[in-house]
Amino acid sequence: MNSVKREKDLTWEPHPFLPIQIKLLVTRKLDQADVTCFLVKMPVGKEIPEHTHEIQEDIIFLLSGKGKMWIDGIGDFDIEKGTFVRVPKNTRHRIYDVTEEILNYDVFAPPLF
């Protein structure tokens, strides 16, 4: 269990929605943590289709890039560097229309994996 990690030392891994990639920062499996934290890299023109997380809150902070997001009950809105989004558990959402490669910090509580 390593409490200090450097992003440069971590490798990009496939996200369930390819060709999107993730770098695992903190997980229940690797770190015995009560949250999952990772970086997400999403290329221009790609999307994360509509989905839900039944028991997890999804906290997203955009480090760079531009696109659009939709959350059930809120609607469509632009996302860009500095945008903070909280998606409540069991809420449909998606990211789409990526016009600049997105890099975001993503936190799930309770842990996703």
PDB file of N, CA and C in Angstrom:
ATOM      1  N   MET A   1       0.855  -1.184   0.000  1.00  0.00           N
ATOM      2  CA  MET A   1       0.000   0.000   0.000  1.00  0.00           C
ATOM      3  C   MET A   1       0.893   1.236   0.000  1.00  0.00           C
ATOM      4  N   ASN A   2       0.850   2.009  -1.076  1.00  0.00           N
ATOM      5  CA  ASN A   2       1.685   3.185  -1.232  1.00  0.00           C
ATOM      6  C   ASN A   2       0.811   4.429  -1.144  1.00  0.00           C
ATOM      7  N   SER A   3       1.062   5.280  -0.161  1.00  0.00           N
ATOM      8  CA  SER A   3       0.263   6.489   0.021  1.00  0.00           C
ATOM      9  C   SER A   3       0.772   7.658  -0.803  1.00  0.00           C
ATOM     10  N   VAL A   4       1.969   7.530  -1.363  1.00  0.00           N
ATOM     11  CA  VAL A   4       2.519   8.580  -2.212  1.00  0.00           C
ATOM     12  C   VAL A   4       2.811   7.972  -3.572  1.00  0.00           C
ATOM     13  N   LYS A   5       2.216   8.567  -4.604  1.00  0.00           N
ATOM     14  CA  LYS A   5       2.440   8.097  -5.973  1.00  0.00           C
ATOM     15  C   LYS A   5       2.717   9.299  -6.853  1.00  0.00           C
ATOM     16  N   ARG A   6       3.474   9.087  -7.892  1.00  0.00           N
ATOM     17  CA  ARG A   6       3.756  10.140  -8.868  1.00  0.00           C
ATOM     18  C   ARG A   6       3.092   9.758 -10.184  1.00  0.00           C
ATOM     19  N   GLU A   7       2.352  10.692 -10.724  1.00  0.00           N
ATOM     20  CA  GLU A   7       1.615  10.434 -11.966  1.00  0.00           C
ATOM     21  C   GLU A   7       2.546   9.927 -13.058  1.00  0.00           C
ATOM     22  N   LYS A   8       3.744  10.473 -13.134  1.00  0.00           N
ATOM     23  CA  LYS A   8       4.689  10.081 -14.188  1.00  0.00           C
ATOM     24  C   LYS A   8       5.114   8.618 -14.076  1.00  0.00           C
ATOM     25  N   ASP A   9       4.975   8.031 -12.882  1.00  0.00           N
ATOM     26  CA  ASP A   9       5.371   6.638 -12.676  1.00  0.00           C
ATOM     27  C   ASP A   9       4.241   5.647 -12.955  1.00  0.00           C
ATOM     28  N   LEU A  10       3.053   6.148 -13.216  1.00  0.00           N
ATOM     29  CA  LEU A  10       1.890   5.284 -13.453  1.00  0.00           C
ATOM     30  C   LEU A  10       1.669   5.096 -14.948  1.00  0.00           C
ATOM     31  N   THR A  11       1.078   3.992 -15.318  1.00  0.00           N
ATOM     32  CA  THR A  11       0.838   3.714 -16.738  1.00  0.00           C
ATOM     33  C   THR A  11      -0.640   3.869 -17.077  1.00  0.00           C
ATOM     34  N   TRP A  12      -0.889   4.282 -18.306  1.00  0.00           N
ATOM     35  CA  TRP A  12      -2.260   4.370 -18.801  1.00  0.00           C
ATOM     36  C   TRP A  12      -2.784   2.962 -19.041  1.00  0.00           C
ATOM     37  N   GLU A  13      -4.023   2.727 -18.629  1.00  0.00           N
ATOM     38  CA  GLU A  13      -4.687   1.440 -18.802  1.00  0.00           C
ATOM     39  C   GLU A  13      -5.998   1.657 -19.543  1.00  0.00           C
ATOM     40  N   PRO A  14      -6.525   0.612 -20.171  1.00  0.00           N
ATOM     41  CA  PRO A  14      -7.794   0.765 -20.888  1.00  0.00           C
ATOM     42  C   PRO A  14      -8.949   1.063 -19.934  1.00  0.00           C
ATOM     43  N   HIS A  15      -9.776   2.010 -20.325  1.00  0.00           N
ATOM     44  CA  HIS A  15     -11.041   2.306 -19.643  1.00  0.00           C
ATOM     45  C   HIS A  15     -12.075   1.348 -20.233  1.00  0.00           C
ATOM     46  N   PRO A  16     -13.128   0.991 -19.496  1.00  0.00           N
ATOM     47  CA  PRO A  16     -14.157   0.112 -20.078  1.00  0.00           C
ATOM     48  C   PRO A  16     -14.737   0.637 -21.399  1.00  0.00           C
ATOM     49  N   PHE A  17     -14.750   1.980 -21.577  1.00  0.00           N
ATOM     50  CA  PHE A  17     -15.216   2.564 -22.837  1.00  0.00           C
ATOM     51  C   PHE A  17     -13.994   2.960 -23.664  1.00  0.00           C
ATOM     52  N   LEU A  18     -13.480   2.022 -24.459  1.00  0.00           N
ATOM     53  CA  LEU A  18     -12.298   2.276 -25.288  1.00  0.00           C
ATOM     54  C   LEU A  18     -12.606   3.309 -26.358  1.00  0.00           C
ATOM     55  N   PRO A  19     -11.655   4.106 -26.813  1.00  0.00           N
ATOM     56  CA  PRO A  19     -10.225   4.099 -26.530  1.00  0.00           C
ATOM     57  C   PRO A  19      -9.840   4.998 -25.351  1.00  0.00           C
ATOM     58  N   ILE A  20     -10.776   5.316 -24.506  1.00  0.00           N
ATOM     59  CA  ILE A  20     -10.501   6.135 -23.331  1.00  0.00           C
ATOM     60  C   ILE A  20      -9.550   5.368 -22.411  1.00  0.00           C
ATOM     61  N   GLN A  21      -8.663   6.116 -21.734  1.00  0.00           N
ATOM     62  CA  GLN A  21      -7.663   5.488 -20.869  1.00  0.00           C
ATOM     63  C   GLN A  21      -7.729   6.062 -19.459  1.00  0.00           C
ATOM     64  N   ILE A  22      -7.242   5.274 -18.484  1.00  0.00           N
ATOM     65  CA  ILE A  22      -7.204   5.722 -17.096  1.00  0.00           C
ATOM     66  C   ILE A  22      -5.841   5.417 -16.474  1.00  0.00           C
ATOM     67  N   LYS A  23      -5.479   6.233 -15.483  1.00  0.00           N
ATOM     68  CA  LYS A  23      -4.331   5.965 -14.615  1.00  0.00           C
ATOM     69  C   LYS A  23      -4.890   5.816 -13.214  1.00  0.00           C
ATOM     70  N   LEU A  24      -4.727   4.634 -12.634  1.00  0.00           N
ATOM     71  CA  LEU A  24      -5.247   4.360 -11.298  1.00  0.00           C
ATOM     72  C   LEU A  24      -4.370   5.037 -10.252  1.00  0.00           C
ATOM     73  N   LEU A  25      -4.982   5.877  -9.430  1.00  0.00           N
ATOM     74  CA  LEU A  25      -4.262   6.569  -8.365  1.00  0.00           C
ATOM     75  C   LEU A  25      -4.487   5.891  -7.017  1.00  0.00           C
ATOM     76  N   VAL A  26      -5.748   5.624  -6.694  1.00  0.00           N
ATOM     77  CA  VAL A  26      -6.111   4.972  -5.431  1.00  0.00           C
ATOM     78  C   VAL A  26      -7.269   4.026  -5.701  1.00  0.00           C
ATOM     79  N   THR A  27      -7.155   2.784  -5.234  1.00  0.00           N
ATOM     80  CA  THR A  27      -8.246   1.819  -5.395  1.00  0.00           C
ATOM     81  C   THR A  27      -8.405   0.989  -4.123  1.00  0.00           C
ATOM     82  N   ARG A  28      -9.562   0.416  -4.002  1.00  0.00           N
ATOM     83  CA  ARG A  28      -9.805  -0.497  -2.877  1.00  0.00           C
ATOM     84  C   ARG A  28      -8.870  -1.696  -2.984  1.00  0.00           C
ATOM     85  N   LYS A  29      -8.768  -2.251  -4.195  1.00  0.00           N
ATOM     86  CA  LYS A  29      -7.974  -3.465  -4.406  1.00  0.00           C
ATOM     87  C   LYS A  29      -6.484  -3.248  -4.118  1.00  0.00           C
ATOM     88  N   LEU A  30      -5.921  -2.161  -4.637  1.00  0.00           N
ATOM     89  CA  LEU A  30      -4.482  -1.932  -4.495  1.00  0.00           C
ATOM     90  C   LEU A  30      -4.095  -1.212  -3.211  1.00  0.00           C
ATOM     91  N   ASP A  31      -5.000  -0.372  -2.694  1.00  0.00           N
ATOM     92  CA  ASP A  31      -4.651   0.502  -1.576  1.00  0.00           C
ATOM     93  C   ASP A  31      -5.533   0.321  -0.341  1.00  0.00           C
ATOM     94  N   GLN A  32      -6.488  -0.589  -0.410  1.00  0.00           N
ATOM     95  CA  GLN A  32      -7.443  -0.787   0.680  1.00  0.00           C
ATOM     96  C   GLN A  32      -8.130   0.533   1.050  1.00  0.00           C
ATOM     97  N   ALA A  33      -8.432   1.343   0.040  1.00  0.00           N
ATOM     98  CA  ALA A  33      -9.030   2.665   0.243  1.00  0.00           C
ATOM     99  C   ALA A  33     -10.555   2.596   0.167  1.00  0.00           C
ATOM    100  N   ASP A  34     -11.190   3.584   0.776  1.00  0.00           N
ATOM    101  CA  ASP A  34     -12.649   3.683   0.754  1.00  0.00           C
ATOM    102  C   ASP A  34     -13.155   4.524  -0.407  1.00  0.00           C
ATOM    103  N   VAL A  35     -12.259   4.883  -1.330  1.00  0.00           N
ATOM    104  CA  VAL A  35     -12.611   5.604  -2.554  1.00  0.00           C
ATOM    105  C   VAL A  35     -11.785   5.030  -3.698  1.00  0.00           C
ATOM    106  N   THR A  36     -12.207   5.331  -4.917  1.00  0.00           N
ATOM    107  CA  THR A  36     -11.399   5.057  -6.101  1.00  0.00           C
ATOM    108  C   THR A  36     -11.094   6.401  -6.738  1.00  0.00           C
ATOM    109  N   CYS A  37      -9.816   6.663  -7.031  1.00  0.00           N
ATOM    110  CA  CYS A  37      -9.400   7.898  -7.691  1.00  0.00           C
ATOM    111  C   CYS A  37      -8.553   7.534  -8.900  1.00  0.00           C
ATOM    112  N   PHE A  38      -8.847   8.170 -10.029  1.00  0.00           N
ATOM    113  CA  PHE A  38      -8.021   7.943 -11.205  1.00  0.00           C
ATOM    114  C   PHE A  38      -8.081   9.127 -12.141  1.00  0.00           C
ATOM    115  N   LEU A  39      -7.122   9.175 -13.060  1.00  0.00           N
ATOM    116  CA  LEU A  39      -7.123  10.155 -14.135  1.00  0.00           C
ATOM    117  C   LEU A  39      -7.779   9.513 -15.341  1.00  0.00           C
ATOM    118  N   VAL A  40      -8.500  10.317 -16.097  1.00  0.00           N
ATOM    119  CA  VAL A  40      -9.167   9.839 -17.311  1.00  0.00           C
ATOM    120  C   VAL A  40      -8.692  10.696 -18.478  1.00  0.00           C
ATOM    121  N   LYS A  41      -8.281  10.033 -19.569  1.00  0.00           N
ATOM    122  CA  LYS A  41      -7.872  10.729 -20.795  1.00  0.00           C
ATOM    123  C   LYS A  41      -8.838  10.336 -21.904  1.00  0.00           C
ATOM    124  N   MET A  42      -9.498  11.354 -22.483  1.00  0.00           N
ATOM    125  CA  MET A  42     -10.507  11.102 -23.508  1.00  0.00           C
ATOM    126  C   MET A  42     -10.152  11.874 -24.781  1.00  0.00           C
ATOM    127  N   PRO A  43      -9.859  11.159 -25.882  1.00  0.00           N
ATOM    128  CA  PRO A  43      -9.466  11.816 -27.128  1.00  0.00           C
ATOM    129  C   PRO A  43     -10.601  12.626 -27.762  1.00  0.00           C
ATOM    130  N   VAL A  44     -10.196  13.561 -28.607  1.00  0.00           N
ATOM    131  CA  VAL A  44     -11.147  14.355 -29.388  1.00  0.00           C
ATOM    132  C   VAL A  44     -12.066  13.421 -30.168  1.00  0.00           C
ATOM    133  N   GLY A  45     -13.353  13.752 -30.180  1.00  0.00           N
ATOM    134  CA  GLY A  45     -14.328  12.999 -30.958  1.00  0.00           C
ATOM    135  C   GLY A  45     -14.874  11.754 -30.282  1.00  0.00           C
ATOM    136  N   LYS A  46     -14.343  11.385 -29.128  1.00  0.00           N
ATOM    137  CA  LYS A  46     -14.820  10.182 -28.424  1.00  0.00           C
ATOM    138  C   LYS A  46     -15.834  10.572 -27.365  1.00  0.00           C
ATOM    139  N   GLU A  47     -16.488   9.569 -26.786  1.00  0.00           N
ATOM    140  CA  GLU A  47     -17.479   9.849 -25.751  1.00  0.00           C
ATOM    141  C   GLU A  47     -17.553   8.709 -24.748  1.00  0.00           C
ATOM    142  N   ILE A  48     -18.080   9.026 -23.589  1.00  0.00           N
ATOM    143  CA  ILE A  48     -18.476   8.015 -22.614  1.00  0.00           C
ATOM    144  C   ILE A  48     -19.991   7.972 -22.697  1.00  0.00           C
ATOM    145  N   PRO A  49     -20.555   6.869 -23.184  1.00  0.00           N
ATOM    146  CA  PRO A  49     -22.001   6.809 -23.396  1.00  0.00           C
ATOM    147  C   PRO A  49     -22.786   6.864 -22.083  1.00  0.00           C
ATOM    148  N   GLU A  50     -24.069   7.103 -22.221  1.00  0.00           N
ATOM    149  CA  GLU A  50     -24.951   7.185 -21.057  1.00  0.00           C
ATOM    150  C   GLU A  50     -24.825   5.932 -20.197  1.00  0.00           C
ATOM    151  N   HIS A  51     -24.677   6.148 -18.885  1.00  0.00           N
ATOM    152  CA  HIS A  51     -24.545   5.048 -17.934  1.00  0.00           C
ATOM    153  C   HIS A  51     -24.855   5.560 -16.533  1.00  0.00           C
ATOM    154  N   THR A  52     -24.908   4.654 -15.576  1.00  0.00           N
ATOM    155  CA  THR A  52     -25.099   5.014 -14.170  1.00  0.00           C
ATOM    156  C   THR A  52     -24.101   4.238 -13.313  1.00  0.00           C
ATOM    157  N   HIS A  53     -23.929   4.706 -12.107  1.00  0.00           N
ATOM    158  CA  HIS A  53     -23.178   3.984 -11.079  1.00  0.00           C
ATOM    159  C   HIS A  53     -24.173   3.780  -9.945  1.00  0.00           C
ATOM    160  N   GLU A  54     -24.592   2.549  -9.739  1.00  0.00           N
ATOM    161  CA  GLU A  54     -25.694   2.273  -8.817  1.00  0.00           C
ATOM    162  C   GLU A  54     -25.449   2.742  -7.395  1.00  0.00           C
ATOM    163  N   ILE A  55     -24.227   2.561  -6.894  1.00  0.00           N
ATOM    164  CA  ILE A  55     -24.000   2.913  -5.489  1.00  0.00           C
ATOM    165  C   ILE A  55     -22.920   3.974  -5.289  1.00  0.00           C
ATOM    166  N   GLN A  56     -22.275   4.431  -6.369  1.00  0.00           N
ATOM    167  CA  GLN A  56     -21.186   5.392  -6.235  1.00  0.00           C
ATOM    168  C   GLN A  56     -21.607   6.800  -6.631  1.00  0.00           C
ATOM    169  N   GLU A  57     -21.109   7.772  -5.882  1.00  0.00           N
ATOM    170  CA  GLU A  57     -21.111   9.160  -6.326  1.00  0.00           C
ATOM    171  C   GLU A  57     -19.899   9.293  -7.241  1.00  0.00           C
ATOM    172  N   ASP A  58     -20.029  10.070  -8.304  1.00  0.00           N
ATOM    173  CA  ASP A  58     -18.950  10.279  -9.267  1.00  0.00           C
ATOM    174  C   ASP A  58     -18.580  11.753  -9.214  1.00  0.00           C
ATOM    175  N   ILE A  59     -17.364  12.042  -8.772  1.00  0.00           N
ATOM    176  CA  ILE A  59     -16.882  13.413  -8.655  1.00  0.00           C
ATOM    177  C   ILE A  59     -15.836  13.625  -9.746  1.00  0.00           C
ATOM    178  N   ILE A  60     -16.060  14.628 -10.596  1.00  0.00           N
ATOM    179  CA  ILE A  60     -15.203  14.865 -11.757  1.00  0.00           C
ATOM    180  C   ILE A  60     -14.657  16.287 -11.697  1.00  0.00           C
ATOM    181  N   PHE A  61     -13.340  16.427 -11.923  1.00  0.00           N
ATOM    182  CA  PHE A  61     -12.724  17.744 -12.034  1.00  0.00           C
ATOM    183  C   PHE A  61     -11.876  17.759 -13.296  1.00  0.00           C
ATOM    184  N   LEU A  62     -12.207  18.667 -14.228  1.00  0.00           N
ATOM    185  CA  LEU A  62     -11.474  18.739 -15.489  1.00  0.00           C
ATOM    186  C   LEU A  62     -10.156  19.484 -15.311  1.00  0.00           C
ATOM    187  N   LEU A  63      -9.060  18.802 -15.644  1.00  0.00           N
ATOM    188  CA  LEU A  63      -7.731  19.394 -15.594  1.00  0.00           C
ATOM    189  C   LEU A  63      -7.395  20.085 -16.908  1.00  0.00           C
ATOM    190  N   SER A  64      -7.957  19.578 -18.010  1.00  0.00           N
ATOM    191  CA  SER A  64      -7.767  20.199 -19.324  1.00  0.00           C
ATOM    192  C   SER A  64      -8.801  19.633 -20.288  1.00  0.00           C
ATOM    193  N   GLY A  65      -8.949  20.333 -21.414  1.00  0.00           N
ATOM    194  CA  GLY A  65      -9.843  19.861 -22.465  1.00  0.00           C
ATOM    195  C   GLY A  65     -11.194  20.544 -22.473  1.00  0.00           C
ATOM    196  N   LYS A  66     -11.987  20.173 -23.498  1.00  0.00           N
ATOM    197  CA  LYS A  66     -13.330  20.741 -23.658  1.00  0.00           C
ATOM    198  C   LYS A  66     -14.263  19.691 -24.229  1.00  0.00           C
ATOM    199  N   GLY A  67     -15.498  19.753 -23.799  1.00  0.00           N
ATOM    200  CA  GLY A  67     -16.526  18.859 -24.311  1.00  0.00           C
ATOM    201  C   GLY A  67     -17.872  19.242 -23.742  1.00  0.00           C
ATOM    202  N   LYS A  68     -18.788  18.307 -23.796  1.00  0.00           N
ATOM    203  CA  LYS A  68     -20.124  18.507 -23.242  1.00  0.00           C
ATOM    204  C   LYS A  68     -20.447  17.332 -22.328  1.00  0.00           C
ATOM    205  N   MET A  69     -21.334  17.602 -21.389  1.00  0.00           N
ATOM    206  CA  MET A  69     -21.789  16.558 -20.478  1.00  0.00           C
ATOM    207  C   MET A  69     -23.293  16.675 -20.347  1.00  0.00           C
ATOM    208  N   TRP A  70     -23.932  15.550 -20.114  1.00  0.00           N
ATOM    209  CA  TRP A  70     -25.365  15.495 -19.835  1.00  0.00           C
ATOM    210  C   TRP A  70     -25.563  14.705 -18.555  1.00  0.00           C
ATOM    211  N   ILE A  71     -26.385  15.248 -17.656  1.00  0.00           N
ATOM    212  CA  ILE A  71     -26.769  14.561 -16.425  1.00  0.00           C
ATOM    213  C   ILE A  71     -28.285  14.587 -16.349  1.00  0.00           C
ATOM    214  N   ASP A  72     -28.880  13.432 -16.111  1.00  0.00           N
ATOM    215  CA  ASP A  72     -30.330  13.339 -15.976  1.00  0.00           C
ATOM    216  C   ASP A  72     -30.798  14.289 -14.872  1.00  0.00           C
ATOM    217  N   GLY A  73     -31.787  15.105 -15.191  1.00  0.00           N
ATOM    218  CA  GLY A  73     -32.317  16.066 -14.233  1.00  0.00           C
ATOM    219  C   GLY A  73     -31.663  17.429 -14.307  1.00  0.00           C
ATOM    220  N   ILE A  74     -30.511  17.513 -14.977  1.00  0.00           N
ATOM    221  CA  ILE A  74     -29.817  18.792 -15.151  1.00  0.00           C
ATOM    222  C   ILE A  74     -29.822  19.195 -16.620  1.00  0.00           C
ATOM    223  N   GLY A  75     -29.538  18.236 -17.501  1.00  0.00           N
ATOM    224  CA  GLY A  75     -29.478  18.508 -18.928  1.00  0.00           C
ATOM    225  C   GLY A  75     -28.055  18.593 -19.427  1.00  0.00           C
ATOM    226  N   ASP A  76     -27.891  19.221 -20.592  1.00  0.00           N
ATOM    227  CA  ASP A  76     -26.594  19.344 -21.257  1.00  0.00           C
ATOM    228  C   ASP A  76     -25.881  20.612 -20.793  1.00  0.00           C
ATOM    229  N   PHE A  77     -24.556  20.534 -20.682  1.00  0.00           N
ATOM    230  CA  PHE A  77     -23.770  21.719 -20.343  1.00  0.00           C
ATOM    231  C   PHE A  77     -22.338  21.512 -20.832  1.00  0.00           C
ATOM    232  N   ASP A  78     -21.634  22.636 -21.034  1.00  0.00           N
ATOM    233  CA  ASP A  78     -20.240  22.602 -21.467  1.00  0.00           C
ATOM    234  C   ASP A  78     -19.342  22.253 -20.290  1.00  0.00           C
ATOM    235  N   ILE A  79     -18.273  21.509 -20.582  1.00  0.00           N
ATOM    236  CA  ILE A  79     -17.242  21.241 -19.584  1.00  0.00           C
ATOM    237  C   ILE A  79     -15.901  21.667 -20.167  1.00  0.00           C
ATOM    238  N   GLU A  80     -15.055  22.226 -19.317  1.00  0.00           N
ATOM    239  CA  GLU A  80     -13.728  22.683 -19.716  1.00  0.00           C
ATOM    240  C   GLU A  80     -12.846  22.729 -18.482  1.00  0.00           C
ATOM    241  N   LYS A  81     -11.573  23.042 -18.678  1.00  0.00           N
ATOM    242  CA  LYS A  81     -10.627  23.121 -17.565  1.00  0.00           C
ATOM    243  C   LYS A  81     -11.248  23.899 -16.407  1.00  0.00           C
ATOM    244  N   GLY A  82     -11.172  23.312 -15.199  1.00  0.00           N
ATOM    245  CA  GLY A  82     -11.703  23.975 -14.019  1.00  0.00           C
ATOM    246  C   GLY A  82     -13.138  23.620 -13.679  1.00  0.00           C
ATOM    247  N   THR A  83     -13.814  22.852 -14.545  1.00  0.00           N
ATOM    248  CA  THR A  83     -15.199  22.452 -14.268  1.00  0.00           C
ATOM    249  C   THR A  83     -15.209  21.332 -13.238  1.00  0.00           C
ATOM    250  N   PHE A  84     -16.053  21.498 -12.221  1.00  0.00           N
ATOM    251  CA  PHE A  84     -16.246  20.492 -11.169  1.00  0.00           C
ATOM    252  C   PHE A  84     -17.674  19.974 -11.286  1.00  0.00           C
ATOM    253  N   VAL A  85     -17.827  18.649 -11.298  1.00  0.00           N
ATOM    254  CA  VAL A  85     -19.146  18.033 -11.460  1.00  0.00           C
ATOM    255  C   VAL A  85     -19.326  16.933 -10.418  1.00  0.00           C
ATOM    256  N   ARG A  86     -20.477  16.916  -9.781  1.00  0.00           N
ATOM    257  CA  ARG A  86     -20.851  15.810  -8.882  1.00  0.00           C
ATOM    258  C   ARG A  86     -22.057  15.114  -9.485  1.00  0.00           C
ATOM    259  N   VAL A  87     -21.895  13.827  -9.777  1.00  0.00           N
ATOM    260  CA  VAL A  87     -22.995  13.012 -10.295  1.00  0.00           C
ATOM    261  C   VAL A  87     -23.470  12.117  -9.152  1.00  0.00           C
ATOM    262  N   PRO A  88     -24.698  12.319  -8.655  1.00  0.00           N
ATOM    263  CA  PRO A  88     -25.202  11.468  -7.570  1.00  0.00           C
ATOM    264  C   PRO A  88     -25.304  10.009  -8.005  1.00  0.00           C
ATOM    265  N   LYS A  89     -25.261   9.125  -7.039  1.00  0.00           N
ATOM    266  CA  LYS A  89     -25.384   7.695  -7.346  1.00  0.00           C
ATOM    267  C   LYS A  89     -26.688   7.431  -8.088  1.00  0.00           C
ATOM    268  N   ASN A  90     -26.640   6.401  -8.945  1.00  0.00           N
ATOM    269  CA  ASN A  90     -27.797   5.942  -9.716  1.00  0.00           C
ATOM    270  C   ASN A  90     -28.407   7.032 -10.600  1.00  0.00           C
ATOM    271  N   THR A  91     -27.560   7.929 -11.110  1.00  0.00           N
ATOM    272  CA  THR A  91     -28.011   9.015 -11.983  1.00  0.00           C
ATOM    273  C   THR A  91     -27.390   8.833 -13.366  1.00  0.00           C
ATOM    274  N   ARG A  92     -28.220   8.829 -14.396  1.00  0.00           N
ATOM    275  CA  ARG A  92     -27.721   8.673 -15.763  1.00  0.00           C
ATOM    276  C   ARG A  92     -26.904   9.904 -16.159  1.00  0.00           C
ATOM    277  N   HIS A  93     -25.791   9.655 -16.860  1.00  0.00           N
ATOM    278  CA  HIS A  93     -24.933  10.744 -17.311  1.00  0.00           C
ATOM    279  C   HIS A  93     -24.061  10.272 -18.465  1.00  0.00           C
ATOM    280  N   ARG A  94     -23.496  11.237 -19.176  1.00  0.00           N
ATOM    281  CA  ARG A  94     -22.593  10.926 -20.287  1.00  0.00           C
ATOM    282  C   ARG A  94     -21.707  12.126 -20.578  1.00  0.00           C
ATOM    283  N   ILE A  95     -20.565  11.872 -21.224  1.00  0.00           N
ATOM    284  CA  ILE A  95     -19.674  12.919 -21.727  1.00  0.00           C
ATOM    285  C   ILE A  95     -19.543  12.703 -23.227  1.00  0.00           C
ATOM    286  N   TYR A  96     -19.641  13.787 -23.996  1.00  0.00           N
ATOM    287  CA  TYR A  96     -19.645  13.666 -25.454  1.00  0.00           C
ATOM    288  C   TYR A  96     -19.122  14.954 -26.087  1.00  0.00           C
ATOM    289  N   ASP A  97     -19.090  14.996 -27.402  1.00  0.00           N
ATOM    290  CA  ASP A  97     -18.671  16.171 -28.168  1.00  0.00           C
ATOM    291  C   ASP A  97     -17.346  16.738 -27.639  1.00  0.00           C
ATOM    292  N   VAL A  98     -16.351  15.863 -27.505  1.00  0.00           N
ATOM    293  CA  VAL A  98     -15.033  16.276 -27.014  1.00  0.00           C
ATOM    294  C   VAL A  98     -14.304  16.989 -28.156  1.00  0.00           C
ATOM    295  N   THR A  99     -14.063  18.297 -27.972  1.00  0.00           N
ATOM    296  CA  THR A  99     -13.416  19.094 -29.016  1.00  0.00           C
ATOM    297  C   THR A  99     -11.936  19.344 -28.725  1.00  0.00           C
ATOM    298  N   GLU A 100     -11.520  19.190 -27.469  1.00  0.00           N
ATOM    299  CA  GLU A 100     -10.112  19.217 -27.066  1.00  0.00           C
ATOM    300  C   GLU A 100      -9.914  18.049 -26.118  1.00  0.00           C
ATOM    301  N   GLU A 101      -8.839  17.281 -26.304  1.00  0.00           N
ATOM    302  CA  GLU A 101      -8.617  16.103 -25.461  1.00  0.00           C
ATOM    303  C   GLU A 101      -8.835  16.437 -23.987  1.00  0.00           C
ATOM    304  N   ILE A 102      -9.652  15.622 -23.333  1.00  0.00           N
ATOM    305  CA  ILE A 102      -9.988  15.829 -21.924  1.00  0.00           C
ATOM    306  C   ILE A 102      -9.055  15.022 -21.036  1.00  0.00           C
ATOM    307  N   LEU A 103      -8.586  15.670 -19.987  1.00  0.00           N
ATOM    308  CA  LEU A 103      -7.898  14.995 -18.890  1.00  0.00           C
ATOM    309  C   LEU A 103      -8.648  15.400 -17.634  1.00  0.00           C
ATOM    310  N   ASN A 104      -9.215  14.432 -16.935  1.00  0.00           N
ATOM    311  CA  ASN A 104      -9.929  14.764 -15.707  1.00  0.00           C
ATOM    312  C   ASN A 104      -9.537  13.852 -14.560  1.00  0.00           C
ATOM    313  N   TYR A 105      -9.741  14.389 -13.369  1.00  0.00           N
ATOM    314  CA  TYR A 105      -9.525  13.666 -12.119  1.00  0.00           C
ATOM    315  C   TYR A 105     -10.893  13.163 -11.698  1.00  0.00           C
ATOM    316  N   ASP A 106     -11.014  11.863 -11.451  1.00  0.00           N
ATOM    317  CA  ASP A 106     -12.302  11.233 -11.165  1.00  0.00           C
ATOM    318  C   ASP A 106     -12.223  10.502  -9.829  1.00  0.00           C
ATOM    319  N   VAL A 107     -13.226  10.721  -8.984  1.00  0.00           N
ATOM    320  CA  VAL A 107     -13.291  10.084  -7.668  1.00  0.00           C
ATOM    321  C   VAL A 107     -14.637   9.385  -7.536  1.00  0.00           C
ATOM    322  N   PHE A 108     -14.605   8.147  -7.072  1.00  0.00           N
ATOM    323  CA  PHE A 108     -15.830   7.390  -6.812  1.00  0.00           C
ATOM    324  C   PHE A 108     -15.875   7.010  -5.338  1.00  0.00           C
ATOM    325  N   ALA A 109     -17.022   7.266  -4.716  1.00  0.00           N
ATOM    326  CA  ALA A 109     -17.225   6.865  -3.319  1.00  0.00           C
ATOM    327  C   ALA A 109     -18.648   6.334  -3.175  1.00  0.00           C
ATOM    328  N   PRO A 110     -18.804   5.137  -2.607  1.00  0.00           N
ATOM    329  CA  PRO A 110     -17.754   4.203  -2.209  1.00  0.00           C
ATOM    330  C   PRO A 110     -16.941   3.744  -3.423  1.00  0.00           C
ATOM    331  N   PRO A 111     -15.862   3.002  -3.195  1.00  0.00           N
ATOM    332  CA  PRO A 111     -14.953   2.644  -4.283  1.00  0.00           C
ATOM    333  C   PRO A 111     -15.627   1.876  -5.420  1.00  0.00           C
ATOM    334  N   LEU A 112     -15.178   2.169  -6.628  1.00  0.00           N
ATOM    335  CA  LEU A 112     -15.657   1.466  -7.823  1.00  0.00           C
ATOM    336  C   LEU A 112     -14.933   0.131  -7.967  1.00  0.00           C
ATOM    337  N   PHE A 113     -13.622   0.137  -7.707  1.00  0.00           N
ATOM    338  CA  PHE A 113     -12.792  -1.086  -7.745  1.00  0.00           C
ATOM    339  C   PHE A 113     -11.550  -0.880  -6.929  1.00  0.00           C
TER     340      PHE A 113
END
